[in-house]
XYZ file of C-alpha atoms in Angstrom:
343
model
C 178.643 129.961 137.037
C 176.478 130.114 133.481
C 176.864 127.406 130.917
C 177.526 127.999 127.039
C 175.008 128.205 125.005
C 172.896 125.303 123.457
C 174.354 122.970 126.704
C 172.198 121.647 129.168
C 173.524 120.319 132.737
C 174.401 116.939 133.157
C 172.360 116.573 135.793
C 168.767 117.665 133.675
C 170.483 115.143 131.426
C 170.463 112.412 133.945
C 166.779 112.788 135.042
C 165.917 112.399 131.788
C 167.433 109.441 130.797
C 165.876 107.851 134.494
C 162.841 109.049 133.982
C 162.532 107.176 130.055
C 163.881 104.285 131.648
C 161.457 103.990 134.124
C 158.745 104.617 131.756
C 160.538 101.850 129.027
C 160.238 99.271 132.297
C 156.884 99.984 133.045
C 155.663 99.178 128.809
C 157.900 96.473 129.307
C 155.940 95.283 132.584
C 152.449 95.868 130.990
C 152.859 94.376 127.584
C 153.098 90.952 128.635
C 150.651 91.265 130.981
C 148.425 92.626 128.911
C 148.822 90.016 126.439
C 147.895 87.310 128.672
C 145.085 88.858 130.353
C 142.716 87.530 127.836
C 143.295 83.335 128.787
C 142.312 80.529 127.223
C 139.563 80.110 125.327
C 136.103 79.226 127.334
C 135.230 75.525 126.153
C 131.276 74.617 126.405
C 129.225 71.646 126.858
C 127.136 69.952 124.632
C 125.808 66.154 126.789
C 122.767 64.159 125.814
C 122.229 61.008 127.605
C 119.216 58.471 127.867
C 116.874 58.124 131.097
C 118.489 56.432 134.106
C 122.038 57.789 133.033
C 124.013 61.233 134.699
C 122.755 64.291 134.047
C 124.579 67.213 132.083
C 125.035 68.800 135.528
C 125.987 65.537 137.197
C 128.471 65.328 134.498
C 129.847 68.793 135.324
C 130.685 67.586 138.579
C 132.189 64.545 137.377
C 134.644 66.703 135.432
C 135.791 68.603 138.525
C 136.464 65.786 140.496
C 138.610 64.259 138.078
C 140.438 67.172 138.491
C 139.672 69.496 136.236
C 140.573 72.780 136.939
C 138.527 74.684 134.133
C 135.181 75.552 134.499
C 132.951 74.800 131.586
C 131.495 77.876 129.973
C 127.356 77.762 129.188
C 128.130 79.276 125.877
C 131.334 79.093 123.807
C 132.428 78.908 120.155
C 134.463 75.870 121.122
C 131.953 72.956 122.268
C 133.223 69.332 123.784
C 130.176 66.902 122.432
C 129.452 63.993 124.637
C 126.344 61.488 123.432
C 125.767 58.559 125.724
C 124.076 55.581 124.242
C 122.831 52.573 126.250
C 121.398 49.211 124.988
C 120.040 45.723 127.649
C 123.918 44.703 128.311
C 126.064 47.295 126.372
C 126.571 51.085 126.956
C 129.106 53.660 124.451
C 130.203 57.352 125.365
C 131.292 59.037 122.013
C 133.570 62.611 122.797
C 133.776 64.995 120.362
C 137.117 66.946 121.303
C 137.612 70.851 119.315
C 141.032 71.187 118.300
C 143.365 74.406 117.943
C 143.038 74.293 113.928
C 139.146 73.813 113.287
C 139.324 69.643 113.800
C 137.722 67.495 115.921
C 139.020 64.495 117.424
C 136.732 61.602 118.527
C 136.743 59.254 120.890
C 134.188 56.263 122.124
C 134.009 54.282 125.429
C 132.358 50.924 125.363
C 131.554 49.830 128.862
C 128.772 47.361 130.537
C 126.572 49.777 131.816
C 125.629 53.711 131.896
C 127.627 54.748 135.022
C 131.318 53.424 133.772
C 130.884 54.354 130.218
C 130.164 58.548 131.729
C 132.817 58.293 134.510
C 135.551 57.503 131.931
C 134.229 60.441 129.349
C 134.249 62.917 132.194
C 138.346 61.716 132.796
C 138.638 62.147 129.315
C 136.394 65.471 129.266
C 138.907 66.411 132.144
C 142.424 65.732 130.781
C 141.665 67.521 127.439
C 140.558 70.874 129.271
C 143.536 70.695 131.444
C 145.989 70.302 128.403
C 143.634 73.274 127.076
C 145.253 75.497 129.911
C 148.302 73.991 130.040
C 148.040 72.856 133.598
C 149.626 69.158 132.682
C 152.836 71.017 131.854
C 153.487 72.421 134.983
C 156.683 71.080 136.694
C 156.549 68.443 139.308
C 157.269 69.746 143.094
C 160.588 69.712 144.389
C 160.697 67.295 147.838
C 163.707 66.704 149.452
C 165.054 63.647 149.330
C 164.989 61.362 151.579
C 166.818 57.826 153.263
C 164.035 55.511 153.220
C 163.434 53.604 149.876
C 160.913 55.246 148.336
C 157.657 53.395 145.887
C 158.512 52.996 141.924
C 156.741 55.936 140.529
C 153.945 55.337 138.859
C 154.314 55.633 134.451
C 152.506 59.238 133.785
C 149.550 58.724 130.618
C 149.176 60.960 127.810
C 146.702 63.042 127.707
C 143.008 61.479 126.043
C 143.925 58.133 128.072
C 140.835 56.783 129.284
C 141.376 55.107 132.275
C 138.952 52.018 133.111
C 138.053 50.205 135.977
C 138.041 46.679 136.522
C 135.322 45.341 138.563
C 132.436 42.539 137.680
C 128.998 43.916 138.607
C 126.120 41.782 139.685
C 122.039 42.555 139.400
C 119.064 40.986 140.660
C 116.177 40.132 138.380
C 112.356 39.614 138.802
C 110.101 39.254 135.985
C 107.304 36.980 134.327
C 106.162 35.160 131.333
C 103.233 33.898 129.616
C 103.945 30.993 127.558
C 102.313 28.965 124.946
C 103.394 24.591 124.307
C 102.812 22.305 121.371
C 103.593 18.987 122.611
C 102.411 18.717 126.260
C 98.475 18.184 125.027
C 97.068 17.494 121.511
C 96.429 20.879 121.161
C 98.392 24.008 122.727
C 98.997 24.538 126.056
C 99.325 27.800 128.460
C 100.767 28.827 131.133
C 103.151 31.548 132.935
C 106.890 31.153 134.595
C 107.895 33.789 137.593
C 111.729 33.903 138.105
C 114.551 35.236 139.933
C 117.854 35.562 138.700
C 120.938 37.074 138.689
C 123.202 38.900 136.006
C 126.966 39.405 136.001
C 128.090 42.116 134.171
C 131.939 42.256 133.216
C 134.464 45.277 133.023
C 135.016 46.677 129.563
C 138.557 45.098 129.303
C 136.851 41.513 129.761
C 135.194 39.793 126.736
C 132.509 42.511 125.235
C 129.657 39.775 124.827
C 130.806 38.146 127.948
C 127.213 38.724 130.166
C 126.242 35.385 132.304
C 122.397 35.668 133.647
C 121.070 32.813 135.601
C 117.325 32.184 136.037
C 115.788 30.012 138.678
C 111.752 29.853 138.529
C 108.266 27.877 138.890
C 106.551 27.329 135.605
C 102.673 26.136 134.904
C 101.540 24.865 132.273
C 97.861 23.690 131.519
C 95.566 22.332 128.340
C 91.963 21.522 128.870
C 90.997 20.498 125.007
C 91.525 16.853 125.292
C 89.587 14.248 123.060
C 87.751 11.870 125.457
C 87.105 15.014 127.940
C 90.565 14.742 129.335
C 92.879 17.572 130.663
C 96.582 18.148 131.572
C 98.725 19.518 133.984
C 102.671 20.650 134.127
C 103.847 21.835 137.473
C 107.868 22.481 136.854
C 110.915 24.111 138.516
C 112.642 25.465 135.009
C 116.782 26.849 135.241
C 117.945 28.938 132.449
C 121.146 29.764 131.964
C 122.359 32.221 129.070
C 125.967 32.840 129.115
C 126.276 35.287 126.812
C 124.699 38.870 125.099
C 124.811 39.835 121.734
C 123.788 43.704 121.458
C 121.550 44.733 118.492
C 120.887 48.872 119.004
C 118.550 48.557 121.566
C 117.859 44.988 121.305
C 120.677 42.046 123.099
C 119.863 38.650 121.854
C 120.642 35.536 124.402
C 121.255 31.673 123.485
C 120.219 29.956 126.403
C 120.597 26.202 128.013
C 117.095 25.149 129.358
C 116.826 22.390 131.990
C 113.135 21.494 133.842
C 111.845 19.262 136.527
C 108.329 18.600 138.021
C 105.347 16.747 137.191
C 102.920 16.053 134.350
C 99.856 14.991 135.054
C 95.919 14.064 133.013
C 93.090 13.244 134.454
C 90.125 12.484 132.801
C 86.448 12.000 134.193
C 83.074 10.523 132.689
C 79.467 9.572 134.110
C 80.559 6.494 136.161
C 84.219 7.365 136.742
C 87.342 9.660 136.997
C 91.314 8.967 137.423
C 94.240 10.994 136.933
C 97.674 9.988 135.734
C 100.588 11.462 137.738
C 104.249 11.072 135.571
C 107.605 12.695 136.143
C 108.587 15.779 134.091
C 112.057 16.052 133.279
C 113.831 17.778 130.478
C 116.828 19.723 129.089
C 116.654 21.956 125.946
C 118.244 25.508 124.313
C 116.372 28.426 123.333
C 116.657 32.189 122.724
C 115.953 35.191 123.886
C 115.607 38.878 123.033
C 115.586 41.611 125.839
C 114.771 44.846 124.872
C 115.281 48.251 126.749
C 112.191 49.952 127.334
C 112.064 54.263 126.950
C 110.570 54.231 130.716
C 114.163 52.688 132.352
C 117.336 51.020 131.200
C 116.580 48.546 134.770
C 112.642 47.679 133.016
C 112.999 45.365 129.779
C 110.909 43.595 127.437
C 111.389 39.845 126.507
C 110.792 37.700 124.064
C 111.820 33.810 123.937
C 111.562 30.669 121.799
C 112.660 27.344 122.993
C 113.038 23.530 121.735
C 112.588 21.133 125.047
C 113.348 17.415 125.030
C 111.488 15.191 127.691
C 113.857 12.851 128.797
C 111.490 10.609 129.971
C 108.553 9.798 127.260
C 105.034 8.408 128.382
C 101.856 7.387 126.974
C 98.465 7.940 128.713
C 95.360 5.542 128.029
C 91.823 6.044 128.851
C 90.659 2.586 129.019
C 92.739 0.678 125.994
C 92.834 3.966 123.969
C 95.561 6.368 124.359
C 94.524 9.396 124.824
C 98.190 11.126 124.084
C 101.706 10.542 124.022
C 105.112 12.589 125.271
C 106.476 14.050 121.677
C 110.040 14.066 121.310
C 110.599 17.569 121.082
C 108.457 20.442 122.406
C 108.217 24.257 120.805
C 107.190 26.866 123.260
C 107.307 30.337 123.310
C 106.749 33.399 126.043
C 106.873 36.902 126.122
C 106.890 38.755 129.425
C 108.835 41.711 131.545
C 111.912 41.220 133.645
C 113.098 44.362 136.432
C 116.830 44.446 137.337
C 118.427 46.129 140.109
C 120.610 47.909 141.203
C-alpha cells in the first residue's frame, strides 16, 4: 500500500514527536542543574589576635564545631574580618560580616578574657556562613509522635545571636614590689612586698567593671638615715583588696582598700650603749593601682601603685629626753613591681 504524496506515516510522525520530547526533558533536566552547579560564594578569613589568644587556625576549628558546615576558603573576594583585642581585665572581638549588596555589618563581643570573647565570634563566624548557604532554612525532621509528654522546645535565635556563657572565672597571682615611705623615718624609707592573691573574673552579662582581686602578703620596710645614729624597722602582713577594674586600652586602673599589721621598731646605739624600741604597727588606708599588659603575655603585667596609710596607733620614740621621731598621721608610699596570673 503507497501513501499520497507529500504524507508521511503516522508512525515516522510519532518517533519524532518522542524523540523531541525526550530531548526537551533532558534541557529541562540540565538547565537547572547547571545553574546551580556553581554554589555559593567561597567566604575567606581575615583573624588577627594578640599573643596568648587562639590562633587563625584554632579559630577555624572553632567555626566547625559550632557547626558550621562551610569551609572557609584561603582566598576569596568576600572576607569575614575578625580583630581580637585584649587589655589586664577586659577583652573585645569586633566581626566584620560581607553582605549580598557590597555592605558590611559589624559586630563586637566584650567579654572578661581572650578565650570567651573568640568562642562567641567563631558562633557568630558560624551562623552567618550557614545562613550564607542556606542551611538554617532547611525544614525540621519529621518524628513521629509520641505518648509521653515531651520537653518545651527550646525558642530558635536569629541568626548573628551571640550566645554567651555564664560562668565566674578565678586566677592565681604571684608578684612583687619595691616600695618607697615618707612617714615611717625622717627621711624615706624602702622596702619590697611579695603577695599572693586571687582574681575573680565575671561573665560578660555581669557588671563590665565588676573584677574583685584580693592580695594577701609580707611587706618590709627599712630607713637607716636617722639623726642621733638611729634606724628603723617595719615588719607587716599588708591585705589589699580592689573590688573593681577600670580598663584604659591596655592599661586597667584599680581603687583599692589597704589594711596592715606587724611591728615597727628603732633602735639606736652609741659608745656606751644601745636599745631598741619595739611598737605595734597597725593601719588601714586606700590607694591605686595601674596594671598594665605586657607584649610578652596577657598572664605577665606591670604595676604601678600609690597609697595614703593611716597608723591607727601613733607613737613617739626618745633617745634619752629627745625624741628622735614621731608616727605621722598619714603616710604616702608608692611601689612598682610585676604580678603573674594563672591559669
Amino acid at each position: 500500500m503507497r501513501c499520497p504524496r507529500g504524507t508521511t506515516p503516522w508512525s515516522a510522525k510519532l518517533g519524532s514527536i518522542l524523540r523531541c520530547g525526550a530531548t526537551l526533558a533532558c534541557l529541562l533536566v540540565a538547565l537547572p542543574a547547571h545553574a546551580t552547579s556553581r554554589g555559593p560564594e567561597p567566604v575567606a578569613l581575615r583573624y588577627s589576635a594578640p599573643e596568648g589568644c587562639p590562633t587563625a587556625d584554632a579559630f577555624r576549628e572553632l567555626v566547625r564545631h559550632r557547626g558550621s558546615h562551610t569551609v572557609l576558603a584561603d582566598e576569596s573576594e568576600r572576607i569575614v574580618d575578625v580583630k581580637i583585642e585584649t587589655t589586664s581585665a577586659h577583652a573585645r572581638a569586633t566581626v566584620v560580616l560581607p553582605s549580598d549588596d557590597g555592605s558590611v555589618d559589624m559586630r563586637a563581643v566584650d567579654g572578661p578574657d581572650c578565650s570567651s570573647v573568640t568562642d562567641a565570634a567563631a558562633l557568630l563566624v558560624a551562623l552567618y556562613l550557614d545562613a550564607q548557604t542556606g542551611s538554617l532554612d532547611a525544614p525540621p525532621e519529621e518524628r513521629p509522635s509520641v505518648s509521653h509528654p515531651q520537653p518545651a522546645p527550646h525558642a530558635e535565635r536569629p541568626p548573628g545571636t551571640v550566645v554567651r556563657r555564664s560562668r565566674w572565672r578565678v586566677a592565681g597571682e604571684l608578684g612583687m614590689h619595691a616600695a618607697i615611705a615618707s612617714g615611717l623615718a625622717p627621711t624615706i624609707a624602702y622596702g619590697e612586698w611579695l603577695f599572693l592573691g586571687i582574681l575573680v573574673r565575671p561573665a560578660p552579662q555581669a557588671l563590665p567593671l565588676l573584677s574583685p582581686s584580693l592580695r594577701l602578703g609580707v611587706s618590709t620596710m627599712r630607713s637607716d638615715r636617722f639623726d642621733q645614729g638611729a634606724h628603723a624597722r617595719l615588719h607587716a602582713v599588708q591585705l589589699a583588696f580592689c573590688p573593681i577594674a577600670i580598663p584604659l586600652s591596655t592599661v586597667a586602673l584599680r581603687p583599692c582598700a589597704l589594711g596592715s599589721a606587724g611591728g615597727y621598731s628603732i633602735s639606736a646605739a652609741s659608745t656606751t650603749r644601745s636599745g631598741e624600741v619595739d611598737r605595734p604597727w597597725r593601719t588601714w588606708g586606700a590607694g591605686a593601682r595601674a596594671e598594665w599588659t605586657t607584649p610578652l603575655s596577657d598572664a605577665v603585667r606591670i604595676e604601678l601603685e600609690i597609697d595614703a596609710i593611716a597608723p591607727i596607733v601613733r607613737d613617739r620614740f626618745y633617745r634619752d629626753t629627745t625624741a628622735i621621731h614621731h608616727t605621722p598621721r598619714t603616710l604616702v608610699s608608692g611601689a612598682i613591681g610585676i604580678a603573674v596570673r594563672w591559669p
